[in-house]
Amino acid sequence: MTSMNSTPTPEAAVVAAPDDAVATATREATQTGTERNLLLGALPEREYRHLAPLFEAFPLDFGRVLTRPGDIEHYLYFPTAGTISIVRPARGGRMVEVASVGNEGVSGIGAFLGDGRDMFESVVQVAGEAKRVNAAALRAAAQPGSALDELLRRYTVAFLAQSMQSVACNCLHSAEERFARWLLSAHDRAGRNEFRLTQDFLAAMLGVRRATVTEAATALRKAGVIHYLRGRVRILDRPALERASCECYALIRAAFARVGA
Ligand SMILES: [Zn+2]
């Protein structure tokens, strides 16, 4: 993990100017693919420029562990591509994904809103890149009333909704539906049609046996929905994948869409 040697501290909290909306729209229009984090993209231009020196590019390498249970989080990660899984390791070596973060959000929100002590493990499941920021520096810059403070609070509500819907999903929906849901989210966040995905890792994330993932992947492959070979998956038929998923995908996507609206 790279280190952050110095952190510029802004002189004052930022308050959005009314005419920032046009500049924000222009910046969003020019952000594409790997440059885009939707939370940062929703910031007024003036506030974004003020905060930008705090951020550093951070590679999200496949399998990289960002935090472990008991760690004190010092950073927030705003992915521009890729997926960070929030997982709960259990006794006996098992683990299950309880939430995930992509370019719609931020990982490490507890370091901004709370004391940063983590109960869970954050691990990169689909490779990409993030903008990393020191939590204390961000708190100093984004005081109550700033657009970022408001966005992060709204995001936290959506993140909670995602976690609660995942509880329902794990109880109500089949492994095949959850597999399709997971692929849709990964596809949204990867910024590309093909990405690395091991069956062992996904089985652990979904809390099912490896054979169950194999069956679900085989069914989607035979139906021409995905191509899956040697740990890499390619999405071939996105509408069919949406039909194969439970409704949780659309519900959670809508919750996050409201954050920056
Ligand atoms: Zn579901």
Short mmCIF file of C-alpha atoms and ligand atoms in Angstrom, two decimals:
data_model
loop_
_atom_site.label_atom_id
_atom_site.label_comp_id
_atom_site.label_asym_id
_atom_site.label_seq_id
_atom_site.Cartn_x
_atom_site.Cartn_y
_atom_site.Cartn_z
CA MET A 1 0.00 0.00 0.00
CA THR A 2 1.36 3.42 -0.88
CA SER A 3 1.78 6.06 1.77
CA MET A 4 0.46 9.58 1.87
CA ASN A 5 3.35 11.73 2.98
CA SER A 6 1.75 15.13 3.15
CA THR A 7 -1.81 16.32 3.27
CA PRO A 8 -2.68 19.87 2.28
CA THR A 9 -5.19 21.35 4.69
CA PRO A 10 -7.73 23.74 3.19
CA GLU A 11 -8.16 26.98 5.06
CA ALA A 12 -11.92 26.89 5.42
CA ALA A 13 -15.02 24.86 4.78
CA VAL A 14 -16.47 25.05 1.30
CA VAL A 15 -19.93 26.30 0.48
CA ALA A 16 -21.33 25.82 -2.99
CA ALA A 17 -21.89 28.83 -5.20
CA PRO A 18 -25.23 28.91 -7.10
CA ASP A 19 -23.62 29.16 -10.52
CA ASP A 20 -21.60 26.01 -9.93
CA ALA A 21 -24.32 23.83 -11.43
CA VAL A 22 -23.37 24.57 -15.03
CA ALA A 23 -19.69 23.92 -14.40
CA THR A 24 -20.55 20.67 -12.61
CA ALA A 25 -22.64 19.51 -15.56
CA THR A 26 -19.77 20.34 -17.91
CA ARG A 27 -17.29 18.40 -15.78
CA GLU A 28 -19.62 15.40 -15.56
CA ALA A 29 -20.00 15.44 -19.32
CA THR A 30 -16.24 15.36 -19.78
CA GLN A 31 -15.64 12.63 -17.19
CA THR A 32 -15.60 9.22 -18.83
CA GLY A 33 -14.88 5.62 -17.94
CA THR A 34 -12.08 5.25 -15.46
CA GLU A 35 -12.08 8.92 -14.41
CA ARG A 36 -15.60 8.91 -13.06
CA ASN A 37 -16.74 8.63 -9.46
CA LEU A 38 -20.39 9.64 -9.21
CA LEU A 39 -20.13 11.21 -5.75
CA LEU A 40 -17.18 13.39 -6.70
CA GLY A 41 -18.87 14.11 -10.03
CA ALA A 42 -21.93 15.46 -8.19
CA LEU A 43 -19.88 18.07 -6.31
CA PRO A 44 -20.14 21.71 -7.37
CA GLU A 45 -17.12 22.68 -9.44
CA ARG A 46 -15.79 25.17 -6.89
CA GLU A 47 -15.87 22.63 -4.06
CA TYR A 48 -14.38 19.93 -6.26
CA ARG A 49 -11.45 22.19 -7.15
CA HIS A 50 -10.93 23.03 -3.48
CA LEU A 51 -10.83 19.37 -2.44
CA ALA A 52 -8.94 17.96 -5.44
CA PRO A 53 -5.42 18.49 -3.96
CA LEU A 54 -6.36 16.18 -1.07
CA PHE A 55 -6.87 13.19 -3.36
CA GLU A 56 -4.30 10.80 -4.75
CA ALA A 57 -4.69 8.07 -7.36
CA PHE A 58 -4.74 4.64 -5.74
CA PRO A 59 -4.65 1.35 -7.69
CA LEU A 60 -7.30 -1.19 -6.73
CA ASP A 61 -5.39 -4.39 -7.45
CA PHE A 62 -7.37 -7.63 -7.54
CA GLY A 63 -7.50 -9.22 -4.07
CA ARG A 64 -5.91 -6.24 -2.30
CA VAL A 65 -7.09 -5.92 1.31
CA LEU A 66 -7.70 -2.28 2.28
CA THR A 67 -8.76 -2.80 5.90
CA ARG A 68 -9.27 -5.70 8.30
CA PRO A 69 -11.61 -6.07 11.30
CA GLY A 70 -10.26 -4.04 14.22
CA ASP A 71 -8.26 -1.66 12.02
CA ILE A 72 -8.67 2.06 12.40
CA GLU A 73 -9.49 3.43 8.97
CA HIS A 74 -7.52 6.53 8.04
CA TYR A 75 -8.57 6.83 4.42
CA LEU A 76 -11.64 7.01 2.26
CA TYR A 77 -11.52 5.41 -1.19
CA PHE A 78 -13.66 6.80 -4.01
CA PRO A 79 -13.48 4.14 -6.78
CA THR A 80 -13.48 5.35 -10.35
CA ALA A 81 -13.54 1.75 -11.60
CA GLY A 82 -13.65 -1.66 -9.95
CA THR A 83 -15.45 -3.09 -6.92
CA ILE A 84 -14.52 -3.12 -3.24
CA SER A 85 -16.31 -5.86 -1.29
CA ILE A 86 -17.11 -5.37 2.38
CA VAL A 87 -16.92 -8.88 3.82
CA ARG A 88 -17.44 -10.50 7.18
CA PRO A 89 -14.83 -13.14 7.97
CA ALA A 90 -16.25 -15.84 10.25
CA ARG A 91 -14.77 -18.58 12.38
CA GLY A 92 -13.59 -21.56 10.35
CA GLY A 93 -12.24 -19.44 7.52
CA ARG A 94 -15.59 -18.70 5.90
CA MET A 95 -16.65 -15.24 4.82
CA VAL A 96 -19.58 -13.53 3.14
CA GLU A 97 -20.04 -10.21 1.38
CA VAL A 98 -22.30 -7.84 3.31
CA ALA A 99 -22.01 -4.81 1.02
CA SER A 100 -19.97 -3.52 -1.91
CA VAL A 101 -18.69 -0.21 -3.21
CA GLY A 102 -18.02 0.94 -6.74
CA ASN A 103 -17.90 4.22 -8.64
CA GLU A 104 -21.30 5.17 -7.21
CA GLY A 105 -19.79 5.62 -3.77
CA VAL A 106 -16.99 5.53 -1.26
CA SER A 107 -15.37 2.98 1.03
CA GLY A 108 -14.32 3.97 4.55
CA ILE A 109 -17.22 6.32 5.32
CA GLY A 110 -16.87 5.39 9.01
CA ALA A 111 -13.58 7.26 9.11
CA PHE A 112 -15.42 10.42 8.05
CA LEU A 113 -18.61 10.09 10.09
CA GLY A 114 -17.33 8.10 13.07
CA ASP A 115 -14.18 6.92 14.80
CA GLY A 116 -13.10 4.81 11.83
CA ARG A 117 -12.84 1.53 13.74
CA ASP A 118 -13.72 -1.16 11.24
CA MET A 119 -15.70 -4.31 12.01
CA PHE A 120 -15.35 -5.71 8.52
CA GLU A 121 -12.78 -6.47 5.86
CA SER A 122 -12.57 -4.38 2.70
CA VAL A 123 -11.07 -6.22 -0.25
CA VAL A 124 -10.84 -5.46 -3.96
CA GLN A 125 -12.93 -7.95 -5.88
CA VAL A 126 -12.85 -6.36 -9.34
CA ALA A 127 -9.67 -4.48 -10.19
CA GLY A 128 -9.78 -0.77 -10.98
CA GLU A 129 -8.67 2.50 -9.49
CA ALA A 130 -9.74 4.85 -6.71
CA LYS A 131 -9.12 8.36 -5.50
CA ARG A 132 -7.84 8.06 -1.93
CA VAL A 133 -8.11 10.79 0.69
CA ASN A 134 -7.05 11.11 4.31
CA ALA A 135 -10.14 11.14 6.53
CA ALA A 136 -8.95 13.84 8.95
CA ALA A 137 -8.01 16.16 6.09
CA LEU A 138 -11.37 15.60 4.43
CA ARG A 139 -13.24 16.30 7.67
CA ALA A 140 -11.36 19.57 8.02
CA ALA A 141 -12.23 20.53 4.46
CA ALA A 142 -15.84 19.34 4.28
CA GLN A 143 -17.47 20.84 7.33
CA PRO A 144 -21.22 20.70 8.02
CA GLY A 145 -23.07 22.57 5.30
CA SER A 146 -20.62 21.72 2.55
CA ALA A 147 -21.88 19.84 -0.48
CA LEU A 148 -19.55 16.91 0.21
CA ASP A 149 -20.80 16.57 3.77
CA GLU A 150 -24.39 16.50 2.50
CA LEU A 151 -23.53 14.00 -0.28
CA LEU A 152 -21.74 11.65 2.11
CA ARG A 153 -24.68 11.66 4.51
CA ARG A 154 -27.11 10.90 1.68
CA TYR A 155 -24.77 8.19 0.42
CA THR A 156 -24.71 6.62 3.89
CA VAL A 157 -28.51 6.30 3.81
CA ALA A 158 -28.30 4.55 0.41
CA PHE A 159 -25.46 2.34 1.63
CA LEU A 160 -27.58 1.30 4.61
CA ALA A 161 -30.46 0.53 2.23
CA GLN A 162 -28.10 -1.62 0.15
CA SER A 163 -27.02 -3.56 3.22
CA MET A 164 -30.59 -4.11 4.42
CA GLN A 165 -31.78 -5.15 0.98
CA SER A 166 -28.87 -7.61 0.85
CA VAL A 167 -30.12 -9.23 4.04
CA ALA A 168 -33.52 -9.73 2.39
CA CYS A 169 -31.86 -10.90 -0.83
CA ASN A 170 -29.78 -13.52 0.94
CA CYS A 171 -32.92 -14.95 2.56
CA LEU A 172 -35.43 -14.65 -0.28
CA HIS A 173 -33.61 -15.14 -3.57
CA SER A 174 -31.85 -18.03 -5.25
CA ALA A 175 -28.10 -18.28 -5.73
CA GLU A 176 -28.66 -17.93 -9.50
CA GLU A 177 -30.55 -14.65 -9.07
CA ARG A 178 -27.94 -13.31 -6.64
CA PHE A 179 -25.15 -14.35 -8.99
CA ALA A 180 -26.78 -12.39 -11.81
CA ARG A 181 -27.30 -9.42 -9.50
CA TRP A 182 -23.65 -9.49 -8.49
CA LEU A 183 -22.51 -9.63 -12.13
CA LEU A 184 -24.70 -6.63 -13.02
CA SER A 185 -23.18 -4.53 -10.24
CA ALA A 186 -19.67 -5.62 -11.18
CA HIS A 187 -20.39 -4.79 -14.82
CA ASP A 188 -21.62 -1.29 -13.89
CA ARG A 189 -18.52 -0.63 -11.85
CA ALA A 190 -15.83 -2.28 -13.94
CA GLY A 191 -16.08 0.27 -16.72
CA ARG A 192 -15.60 -2.56 -19.23
CA ASN A 193 -17.36 -5.73 -20.44
CA GLU A 194 -14.75 -8.22 -19.28
CA PHE A 195 -13.18 -8.64 -15.86
CA ARG A 196 -11.42 -11.20 -13.70
CA LEU A 197 -13.57 -13.25 -11.35
CA THR A 198 -12.71 -16.49 -9.65
CA GLN A 199 -15.41 -18.95 -8.69
CA ASP A 200 -13.84 -19.55 -5.29
CA PHE A 201 -13.91 -15.86 -4.50
CA LEU A 202 -17.46 -15.39 -5.73
CA ALA A 203 -18.69 -18.46 -3.83
CA ALA A 204 -17.24 -16.96 -0.68
CA MET A 205 -18.86 -13.59 -1.41
CA LEU A 206 -22.28 -15.14 -2.00
CA GLY A 207 -21.94 -17.53 0.92
CA VAL A 208 -22.59 -20.59 -1.25
CA ARG A 209 -20.63 -23.66 -2.32
CA ARG A 210 -18.29 -23.42 -5.30
CA ALA A 211 -20.40 -26.00 -7.14
CA THR A 212 -23.40 -23.68 -6.87
CA VAL A 213 -21.47 -20.87 -8.58
CA THR A 214 -20.35 -23.32 -11.27
CA GLU A 215 -23.95 -24.32 -11.94
CA ALA A 216 -25.14 -20.70 -12.12
CA ALA A 217 -22.25 -19.69 -14.39
CA THR A 218 -22.82 -22.69 -16.65
CA ALA A 219 -26.53 -21.90 -17.03
CA LEU A 220 -25.80 -18.27 -18.01
CA ARG A 221 -23.02 -19.35 -20.35
CA LYS A 222 -25.22 -21.90 -22.15
CA ALA A 223 -27.92 -19.25 -22.52
CA GLY A 224 -25.40 -16.94 -24.22
CA VAL A 225 -25.61 -14.34 -21.45
CA ILE A 226 -21.97 -14.46 -20.37
CA HIS A 227 -18.70 -15.92 -21.53
CA TYR A 228 -16.72 -17.46 -18.71
CA LEU A 229 -13.28 -18.97 -19.10
CA ARG A 230 -10.23 -19.34 -16.86
CA GLY A 231 -11.40 -16.92 -14.21
CA ARG A 232 -12.49 -14.18 -16.60
CA VAL A 233 -16.09 -13.28 -17.28
CA ARG A 234 -17.41 -11.27 -20.24
CA ILE A 235 -20.93 -9.89 -20.34
CA LEU A 236 -22.52 -10.78 -23.70
CA ASP A 237 -26.23 -10.04 -23.18
CA ARG A 238 -26.88 -7.37 -20.57
CA PRO A 239 -30.74 -7.31 -20.90
CA ALA A 240 -30.85 -11.09 -20.41
CA LEU A 241 -28.63 -10.77 -17.35
CA GLU A 242 -31.04 -8.19 -15.92
CA ARG A 243 -33.94 -10.59 -16.45
CA ALA A 244 -31.99 -13.34 -14.66
CA SER A 245 -31.41 -11.13 -11.58
CA CYS A 246 -33.78 -10.61 -8.69
CA GLU A 247 -35.37 -7.19 -8.20
CA CYS A 248 -32.73 -6.22 -5.64
CA TYR A 249 -30.36 -4.98 -8.34
CA ALA A 250 -32.83 -2.35 -9.58
CA LEU A 251 -33.91 -1.34 -6.06
CA ILE A 252 -30.34 -0.77 -4.90
CA ARG A 253 -29.35 1.02 -8.10
CA ALA A 254 -32.31 3.38 -7.68
CA ALA A 255 -31.32 4.10 -4.06
CA PHE A 256 -27.83 5.15 -5.15
CA ALA A 257 -29.16 7.16 -8.10
CA ARG A 258 -31.08 9.37 -5.63
CA VAL A 259 -27.88 10.32 -3.75
CA GLY A 260 -26.62 12.82 -6.31
CA ALA A 261 -30.03 13.78 -7.73
ZN ZN B 1 -32.28 -10.31 -4.40
#
